[in-house]
CSV table of C-alpha atoms in Angstrom, one decimal:
chain,number,residue,atom,x,y,z
E,1,MET,CA,-7.5,-8.9,-12.5
E,2,VAL,CA,-11.4,-8.6,-12.3
E,3,VAL,CA,-13.0,-5.3,-11.6
E,4,SER,CA,-16.7,-5.2,-10.7
E,5,LEU,CA,-19.3,-3.4,-13.1
E,6,CYS,CA,-20.0,-1.0,-10.3
E,7,PHE,CA,-16.3,-0.1,-10.0
E,8,LEU,CA,-16.1,0.3,-13.8
E,9,ALA,CA,-19.1,2.7,-13.6
E,10,ILE,CA,-17.2,4.8,-11.1
E,11,THR,CA,-14.1,4.8,-13.5
E,12,ALA,CA,-16.3,5.9,-16.3
E,13,ILE,CA,-16.8,9.2,-14.5
E,14,PHE,CA,-13.0,9.6,-14.5
E,15,TYR,CA,-13.2,9.9,-18.2
E,16,VAL,CA,-15.5,13.0,-17.7
E,17,VAL,CA,-13.8,14.5,-14.8
E,18,LEU,CA,-10.1,15.2,-14.7
E,19,PRO,CA,-8.9,14.3,-11.2
E,20,ILE,CA,-6.9,17.1,-9.8
E,21,PHE,CA,-4.6,17.3,-6.8
E,22,ARG,CA,-1.1,18.6,-5.6
E,23,ALA,CA,1.2,15.9,-4.1
E,24,ALA,CA,0.3,16.9,-0.4
E,25,PHE,CA,2.0,17.0,2.9
E,26,MET,CA,0.9,13.5,4.2
E,27,LYS,CA,-0.3,13.2,7.7
E,28,LEU,CA,-0.7,16.1,10.1
E,29,PHE,CA,1.7,16.6,12.9
E,30,SER,CA,1.2,18.5,16.1
E,31,CYS,CA,3.8,19.5,18.8
E,32,LYS,CA,3.5,17.3,21.8
E,33,HIS,CA,4.5,20.2,24.0
E,34,CYS,CA,2.0,22.9,23.0
E,35,ASP,CA,-0.4,21.2,20.5
E,36,GLN,CA,0.6,23.5,17.7
E,37,LEU,CA,0.2,22.1,14.1
E,38,ILE,CA,3.6,21.6,12.6
E,39,TYR,CA,4.9,20.6,9.2
E,40,PHE,CA,6.9,17.6,8.4
E,41,GLU,CA,9.9,19.7,7.5
E,42,ASN,CA,9.8,22.0,10.5
E,43,TYR,CA,13.0,22.2,12.6
E,44,THR,CA,11.3,24.2,15.4
E,45,CYS,CA,7.9,24.7,16.8
E,46,GLU,CA,6.8,28.2,15.9
E,47,LYS,CA,4.7,28.6,19.0
E,48,CYS,CA,6.8,27.1,21.8
E,49,GLN,CA,10.2,27.2,20.0
E,50,TYR,CA,11.1,23.7,21.0
E,51,PRO,CA,13.4,22.1,18.5
E,52,LEU,CA,11.7,19.3,16.5
E,53,GLY,CA,13.1,15.9,15.3
E,54,PHE,CA,11.4,13.2,13.2
E,55,LEU,CA,11.7,9.6,14.5
E,56,ALA,CA,11.4,7.3,11.5
E,57,GLU,CA,10.5,4.2,13.6
E,58,LYS,CA,7.5,6.0,15.1
E,59,ARG,CA,6.7,8.0,11.9
E,60,GLN,CA,6.3,11.0,14.3
E,61,LEU,CA,7.7,14.5,14.7
E,62,TYR,CA,8.7,15.2,18.3
E,63,PRO,CA,9.6,18.2,20.4
E,64,LEU,CA,13.1,17.7,21.9
E,65,LEU,CA,14.9,18.5,25.2
E,66,ALA,CA,18.4,19.7,24.3
E,67,LEU,CA,21.3,18.3,26.4
E,68,GLU,CA,25.1,18.9,26.1
E,69,ASN,CA,27.1,17.8,23.1
E,70,GLY,CA,24.3,17.9,20.6
E,71,MET,CA,22.2,15.2,22.3
E,72,TYR,CA,18.5,15.2,22.9
E,73,TYR,CA,15.7,13.5,24.7
E,74,LEU,CA,12.2,13.3,23.3
E,75,TYR,CA,9.9,15.5,25.2
E,76,LYS,CA,8.4,13.6,28.2
E,77,ASN,CA,10.5,10.6,27.3
E,78,GLU,CA,14.0,10.3,28.6
E,79,SER,CA,14.5,6.6,28.1
E,80,VAL,CA,16.4,7.0,24.9
E,81,LEU,CA,19.1,9.6,23.9
E,82,TYR,CA,19.1,10.9,20.3
E,83,ARG,CA,21.1,13.2,18.0
E,84,TYR,CA,20.2,14.8,14.7
E,85,CYS,CA,21.2,13.2,11.4
E,86,ALA,CA,24.6,14.5,10.3
E,87,ASN,CA,22.8,16.3,7.4
E,88,HIS,CA,21.0,18.5,9.9
E,89,ASP,CA,24.2,20.6,10.0
E,90,HIS,CA,23.5,21.5,6.3
E,91,GLY,CA,19.9,22.5,7.0
E,92,VAL,CA,18.5,19.6,4.8
E,93,CYS,CA,17.3,17.0,7.4
E,94,ASN,CA,15.4,17.1,10.8
E,95,TRP,CA,15.4,13.3,11.4
E,96,LEU,CA,16.8,11.7,14.4
E,97,VAL,CA,19.1,8.7,15.0
E,98,PRO,CA,19.9,7.0,18.3
E,99,ALA,CA,22.9,8.4,20.1
E,100,GLU,CA,24.7,5.0,20.1
E,101,GLN,CA,24.2,4.4,16.4
E,102,GLU,CA,27.6,4.3,14.5
E,103,ASN,CA,26.1,5.6,11.2
E,104,PRO,CA,25.7,9.3,11.6
E,105,PHE,CA,22.9,9.5,9.0
E,106,CYS,CA,19.2,8.7,9.3
E,107,GLU,CA,17.3,6.2,7.2
E,108,ALA,CA,16.6,8.7,4.5
E,109,CYS,CA,20.1,10.3,4.3
E,110,SER,CA,21.7,6.9,4.5
E,111,LEU,CA,20.4,6.2,1.0
E,112,ASN,CA,22.6,9.0,-0.5
E,113,ARG,CA,25.7,7.9,-2.4
E,114,THR,CA,26.5,11.3,-3.9
E,115,ILE,CA,25.5,14.9,-2.9
E,116,PRO,CA,26.0,18.1,-4.8
E,117,ASN,CA,29.2,20.3,-4.3
E,118,LEU,CA,28.3,22.3,-1.1
E,119,SER,CA,30.9,24.9,-1.9
E,120,LYS,CA,28.4,26.4,-4.3
E,121,PRO,CA,25.5,28.1,-2.3
E,122,GLU,CA,22.9,27.5,-5.2
E,123,TYR,CA,23.7,23.8,-5.1
E,124,THR,CA,23.0,23.6,-1.3
E,125,LEU,CA,19.6,25.3,-2.0
E,126,ARG,CA,18.8,22.9,-4.7
E,127,TRP,CA,20.0,20.0,-2.6
E,128,LYS,CA,17.6,21.1,0.2
E,129,ILE,CA,14.6,21.1,-2.2
E,130,ILE,CA,15.6,17.7,-3.4
E,131,GLU,CA,16.0,16.3,0.2
E,132,ILE,CA,12.6,17.5,1.1
E,133,ALA,CA,11.1,15.6,-1.7
E,134,LYS,CA,13.2,12.5,-1.0
E,135,HIS,CA,12.3,12.5,2.7
E,136,ARG,CA,8.7,12.6,1.8
E,137,LEU,CA,9.2,9.6,-0.6
E,138,VAL,CA,11.0,7.6,2.2
E,139,TYR,CA,8.2,8.5,4.6
E,140,THR,CA,5.7,7.0,2.2
E,141,LEU,CA,7.8,3.8,1.7
E,142,LEU,CA,8.1,3.4,5.4
E,143,ARG,CA,4.3,3.9,5.8
E,144,MET,CA,3.8,1.3,3.1
E,145,ARG,CA,6.2,-1.1,5.0
E,146,LEU,CA,8.0,-2.0,1.8
E,147,PRO,CA,11.6,-3.4,1.9
E,148,LEU,CA,13.9,-0.5,2.1
E,149,LEU,CA,17.7,-1.0,2.4
E,150,SER,CA,20.6,1.1,1.2
E,151,LYS,CA,23.3,-0.2,-0.9
E,152,THR,CA,25.7,0.1,1.9
E,153,GLU,CA,23.6,-2.7,3.7
E,154,ASP,CA,22.8,-4.7,0.5
E,155,PRO,CA,25.0,-3.8,-2.5
E,156,GLU,CA,23.0,-5.9,-4.9
E,157,ARG,CA,19.4,-5.3,-3.8
E,158,GLY,CA,19.8,-2.0,-2.0
E,159,LEU,CA,18.7,1.6,-3.0
E,160,SER,CA,20.8,4.6,-3.3
E,161,PHE,CA,20.8,8.2,-4.8
E,162,ASP,CA,23.3,10.2,-6.7
E,163,PHE,CA,22.4,14.0,-6.8
E,164,LEU,CA,24.5,15.5,-9.6
E,165,ALA,CA,24.9,18.7,-11.4
E,166,ASP,CA,25.5,19.3,-15.0
E,167,ILE,CA,29.1,20.3,-16.0
E,168,ASN,CA,28.6,23.4,-18.0
E,169,THR,CA,31.9,23.3,-19.8
E,170,GLY,CA,33.1,21.9,-23.0
E,171,ASN,CA,31.0,19.0,-24.6
E,172,ALA,CA,30.1,17.4,-21.3
E,173,PRO,CA,26.8,15.5,-21.6
E,174,ARG,CA,23.8,16.5,-19.4
E,175,ILE,CA,23.1,14.5,-16.3
E,176,LEU,CA,20.1,12.4,-17.0
E,177,THR,CA,17.6,11.6,-14.2
E,178,GLY,CA,17.1,7.8,-14.1
E,179,HIS,CA,17.4,4.4,-12.5
E,180,ALA,CA,19.9,1.6,-12.9
E,181,GLN,CA,20.1,-1.5,-10.7
E,182,GLY,CA,18.9,0.3,-7.5
E,183,LEU,CA,20.9,3.5,-8.1
E,184,ILE,CA,18.7,6.6,-8.8
E,185,THR,CA,20.3,9.7,-10.4
E,186,ILE,CA,18.7,13.0,-10.0
E,187,ASN,CA,19.9,16.0,-11.9
E,188,ILE,CA,19.7,18.8,-9.2
E,189,ALA,CA,18.5,21.2,-12.0
E,190,GLU,CA,15.0,19.6,-11.4
E,191,ALA,CA,15.0,21.6,-8.1
E,192,ASP,CA,15.0,24.9,-10.1
E,193,ASP,CA,11.4,25.9,-10.9
E,194,ILE,CA,12.4,27.7,-14.2
E,195,GLU,CA,14.5,24.9,-15.4
E,196,ARG,CA,12.0,22.3,-14.5
E,197,GLU,CA,9.2,24.2,-16.3
E,198,MET,CA,11.4,24.5,-19.4
E,199,ALA,CA,11.9,20.8,-19.4
E,200,ARG,CA,8.3,20.2,-18.9
E,201,ARG,CA,7.3,22.2,-21.9
E,202,ALA,CA,10.2,20.7,-24.0
E,203,MET,CA,9.0,17.2,-23.0
E,204,ASP,CA,5.3,18.3,-23.5
E,205,GLU,CA,4.5,17.0,-20.1
E,206,PRO,CA,1.3,18.1,-18.3
E,207,TYR,CA,2.9,17.5,-14.8
E,208,ARG,CA,6.5,17.6,-13.6
E,209,THR,CA,7.6,17.9,-9.9
E,210,VAL,CA,10.7,16.9,-7.9
E,211,LEU,CA,8.6,14.5,-5.8
E,212,GLY,CA,7.0,13.1,-9.0
E,213,HIS,CA,10.4,12.2,-10.3
E,214,PHE,CA,11.4,10.4,-7.1
E,215,ARG,CA,8.1,8.4,-7.1
E,216,HIS,CA,8.6,7.4,-10.8
E,217,GLU,CA,12.3,6.4,-10.4
E,218,VAL,CA,11.6,4.4,-7.2
E,219,GLY,CA,8.9,2.6,-9.1
E,220,HIS,CA,11.6,1.2,-11.3
E,221,TYR,CA,13.5,0.0,-8.2
E,222,TYR,CA,10.4,-1.8,-6.8
E,223,TRP,CA,9.7,-3.4,-10.2
E,224,ASP,CA,13.1,-5.1,-9.6
E,225,ARG,CA,12.3,-5.9,-6.1
E,226,LEU,CA,8.5,-7.0,-6.3
E,227,ILE,CA,7.9,-8.1,-9.9
E,228,ALA,CA,10.9,-9.4,-11.6
E,229,ASN,CA,11.4,-13.1,-11.3
E,230,SER,CA,8.3,-13.2,-9.0
E,231,GLU,CA,4.8,-14.9,-9.1
E,232,TYR,CA,3.4,-11.6,-10.4
E,233,ILE,CA,5.4,-11.5,-13.7
E,234,ASP,CA,2.7,-13.2,-15.8
E,235,ALA,CA,0.0,-10.8,-14.5
E,236,PHE,CA,2.4,-7.9,-15.0
E,237,ARG,CA,3.0,-8.9,-18.7
E,238,HIS,CA,-0.8,-9.3,-19.2
E,239,MET,CA,-1.5,-5.8,-18.0
E,240,PHE,CA,1.6,-3.7,-18.8
E,241,GLY,CA,3.1,-5.7,-21.7
E,242,ASP,CA,6.2,-7.9,-22.1
E,243,GLU,CA,9.2,-6.0,-20.6
E,244,ARG,CA,11.6,-8.2,-22.6
E,245,THR,CA,10.9,-5.8,-25.6
E,246,ASP,CA,14.1,-4.0,-26.4
E,247,TYR,CA,14.0,-0.9,-24.1
E,248,GLY,CA,16.5,1.3,-26.0
E,249,GLU,CA,14.6,0.7,-29.3
E,250,ALA,CA,11.2,1.5,-27.6
E,251,LEU,CA,12.6,4.7,-26.2
E,252,LYS,CA,14.1,5.7,-29.6
E,253,LEU,CA,10.7,5.0,-31.3
E,254,HIS,CA,8.8,7.0,-28.7
E,255,TYR,CA,11.0,10.1,-29.2
E,256,GLU,CA,10.9,9.7,-32.9
E,257,GLN,CA,7.2,9.1,-33.4
E,258,GLY,CA,5.5,10.0,-30.1
E,259,ALA,CA,2.7,8.0,-28.3
E,260,PRO,CA,0.2,6.0,-30.1
E,261,GLU,CA,-3.0,7.9,-31.1
E,262,ASN,CA,-5.2,6.1,-28.7
E,263,TRP,CA,-2.8,6.0,-25.7
E,264,THR,CA,-5.3,7.7,-23.4
E,265,GLN,CA,-7.3,4.4,-23.4
E,266,ASP,CA,-4.5,2.3,-21.9
E,267,TYR,CA,-2.0,4.6,-20.1
E,268,ILE,CA,-1.9,7.3,-17.5
E,269,SER,CA,0.5,9.4,-19.5
E,270,ALA,CA,1.9,9.5,-23.0
E,271,TYR,CA,5.4,8.6,-21.7
E,272,ALA,CA,3.8,5.4,-20.0
E,273,SER,CA,3.2,4.1,-23.6
E,274,THR,CA,7.0,3.9,-24.2
E,275,HIS,CA,7.7,0.6,-22.7
E,276,PRO,CA,6.2,-1.7,-20.0
E,277,TRP,CA,8.8,-0.6,-17.5
E,278,GLU,CA,7.8,3.0,-18.0
E,279,ASP,CA,4.2,2.2,-17.9
E,280,TRP,CA,4.7,0.6,-14.5
E,281,ALA,CA,6.9,3.4,-13.1
E,282,GLU,CA,4.3,6.1,-14.2
E,283,THR,CA,1.4,4.1,-12.8
E,284,TRP,CA,3.4,3.4,-9.6
E,285,ALA,CA,4.1,7.1,-9.2
E,286,HIS,CA,0.4,8.0,-9.5
E,287,TYR,CA,-0.4,5.3,-7.0
E,288,LEU,CA,1.9,7.0,-4.4
E,289,HIS,CA,0.3,10.4,-5.3
E,290,ILE,CA,-3.1,9.0,-4.5
E,291,ILE,CA,-2.4,7.4,-1.2
E,292,ASP,CA,-0.3,10.2,0.1
E,293,THR,CA,-3.0,12.7,-0.8
E,294,LEU,CA,-5.7,10.6,0.6
E,295,GLU,CA,-3.7,10.4,3.8
E,296,THR,CA,-3.6,14.2,4.0
E,297,ALA,CA,-7.4,14.5,3.4
E,298,TYR,CA,-8.0,11.8,6.2
E,299,ALA,CA,-5.7,13.8,8.5
E,300,PHE,CA,-7.9,16.9,7.9
E,301,GLY,CA,-11.1,15.0,8.5
E,302,LEU,CA,-12.4,16.0,5.0
E,303,SER,CA,-15.7,15.0,3.7
E,304,VAL,CA,-17.1,15.8,0.3
E,305,HIS,CA,-20.9,16.4,0.1
E,306,PRO,CA,-21.8,18.5,-2.9
E,307,VAL,CA,-25.0,20.5,-2.4
E,308,ALA,CA,-26.1,19.2,-5.8
E,309,ALA,CA,-25.4,15.6,-4.6
E,310,ALA,CA,-28.6,14.4,-6.1
E,311,LEU,CA,-27.2,15.0,-9.5
E,312,ALA,CA,-23.9,13.2,-8.8
E,313,PRO,CA,-24.2,10.8,-5.8
E,314,SER,CA,-20.8,9.2,-6.7
E,315,LEU,CA,-19.2,12.5,-5.7
E,316,GLU,CA,-20.0,12.2,-1.9
E,317,ALA,CA,-17.5,10.7,0.4
E,318,ASP,CA,-16.4,10.8,4.1
E,319,LEU,CA,-12.6,10.2,4.1
E,320,ASN,CA,-12.6,8.5,7.4
E,321,VAL,CA,-10.2,5.7,6.7
E,322,ASN,CA,-6.4,6.0,6.6
E,323,PRO,CA,-5.5,4.8,3.0
E,324,TYR,CA,-2.4,3.0,4.2
E,325,TYR,CA,-4.6,0.6,6.1
E,326,LEU,CA,-7.1,0.2,3.4
E,327,GLU,CA,-6.8,-3.1,1.6
E,328,ASP,CA,-9.9,-2.8,-0.5
E,329,PHE,CA,-8.9,-0.9,-3.7
E,330,GLU,CA,-12.5,0.0,-4.8
E,331,THR,CA,-13.1,1.8,-1.5
E,332,LEU,CA,-9.8,3.7,-1.9
E,333,MET,CA,-10.8,5.0,-5.3
E,334,SER,CA,-14.4,5.7,-4.1
E,335,PHE,CA,-12.7,8.4,-2.0
E,336,TRP,CA,-10.4,9.6,-4.6
E,337,LEU,CA,-12.9,10.8,-7.3
E,338,PRO,CA,-14.9,13.0,-4.9
E,339,LEU,CA,-11.7,14.5,-3.4
E,340,THR,CA,-10.1,15.3,-6.8
E,341,TYR,CA,-13.3,16.7,-8.2
E,342,ALA,CA,-13.7,19.1,-5.2
E,343,MET,CA,-10.0,20.1,-5.3
E,344,ASN,CA,-10.3,20.7,-9.0
E,345,SER,CA,-13.3,22.9,-8.5
E,346,LEU,CA,-11.5,24.9,-5.7
E,347,ASN,CA,-8.4,25.3,-7.9
E,348,ARG,CA,-10.5,26.7,-10.8
E,349,SER,CA,-12.2,29.1,-8.4
E,350,MET,CA,-8.8,30.6,-7.7
E,351,GLY,CA,-8.2,31.0,-11.4
E,352,HIS,CA,-5.5,28.3,-11.7
E,353,HIS,CA,-5.2,25.6,-14.3
E,354,ASP,CA,-5.9,22.0,-13.2
E,355,LEU,CA,-3.2,20.8,-10.8
E,356,TYR,CA,-3.2,17.3,-12.0
E,357,PRO,CA,-4.4,17.0,-15.7
E,358,PHE,CA,-4.8,13.3,-16.0
E,359,VAL,CA,-7.6,10.9,-16.8
E,360,ILE,CA,-7.7,7.5,-15.3
E,361,PRO,CA,-9.3,5.2,-17.7
E,362,PRO,CA,-10.5,1.7,-16.7
E,363,ASN,CA,-7.4,-0.1,-17.9
E,364,VAL,CA,-5.2,2.2,-15.9
E,365,MET,CA,-7.6,1.6,-12.9
E,366,GLU,CA,-6.8,-2.2,-13.2
E,367,LYS,CA,-3.1,-1.4,-13.2
E,368,LEU,CA,-3.4,0.7,-10.1
E,369,SER,CA,-5.4,-2.0,-8.4
E,370,PHE,CA,-2.6,-4.5,-9.3
E,371,ILE,CA,0.1,-2.3,-7.8
E,372,HIS,CA,-2.1,-1.9,-4.6
E,373,GLN,CA,-2.4,-5.6,-4.2
E,374,VAL,CA,1.3,-6.2,-4.8
E,375,CYS,CA,2.3,-3.5,-2.3
E,376,PHE,CA,0.0,-5.0,0.4
E,377,ALA,CA,1.4,-8.4,-0.1
E,378,ALA,CA,4.9,-7.2,0.1
E,379,ARG,CA,4.5,-5.3,3.4
E,380,THR,CA,7.3,-5.9,6.0
E,381,ARG,CA,7.4,-4.9,9.6
């Protein structure tokens, strides 16, 4: 993978500036009835009170015309009849399915294999937080046009989720968040801010979110789908290392000795230094962070033009291209640095710590570029 000298000059600034952002809310949506701006998770337009439903095939949130028996038409479009996903009844999903569809669940909820015990109100609340993050993940995967099937459709190559709670009796082991052959397990304790912060401190992590967990774990899934036994495996091993190294031993060594002293030169996080699979998953998660946040910036029509631009011309950018359509990685990252620098500055003006305390060194930039190219090549319609 070759990176131009100009590009490496840009990455050098990443060493000086900590790129900051919060995993954002993707594109902007507006009510097609009253033009009110609405959020991806909204069930009702706050202005006109129309019910809202997300149609995955259009990647769009629509106001709905309610009929009898829980059926709906899209506003100004009565050609197809829809109903809400079955999980709408639990207040965790606002996606639509065609009325004639046998499967009662939407594309996102069809990926669930196990959900929490809903007889416990606190579990329902945690599940809702988890579903918000998972639906955002699925939105991103659909926007990237990556292969996405549930294990119900394809038991061997499909993707599914188990959302489990710890059994706080006896010597029952804790539920570990992780991935195994397309099955992603999420401990619902991650939805609790206090528990998640305790885990972050215990693991000495600078950043830990529910959405970040989903992005990391699905990275393992797409390593299996896009890299393993593919034409990319040699390039992967050149950049990330040989994944045939014993994973269990590598993990044990990491927790006993920590990351190498110079890990910041080659990895996006200390945990990424554990094993090539974890390096891929951590870098993949950051790639999803980047494109989702840039889409939000694009949707807002943001531009960054510092008054002191003469001192830092590389911090100027007009974010006028949707990142999902941008095949050139250098252009993508030329937007990223100015945006993160501006967001970092705004955050500090509010008296907060850096939202995203990571540095992107040149070696990691090459890894991100590799992921970008693999994802573009893997697009499906």
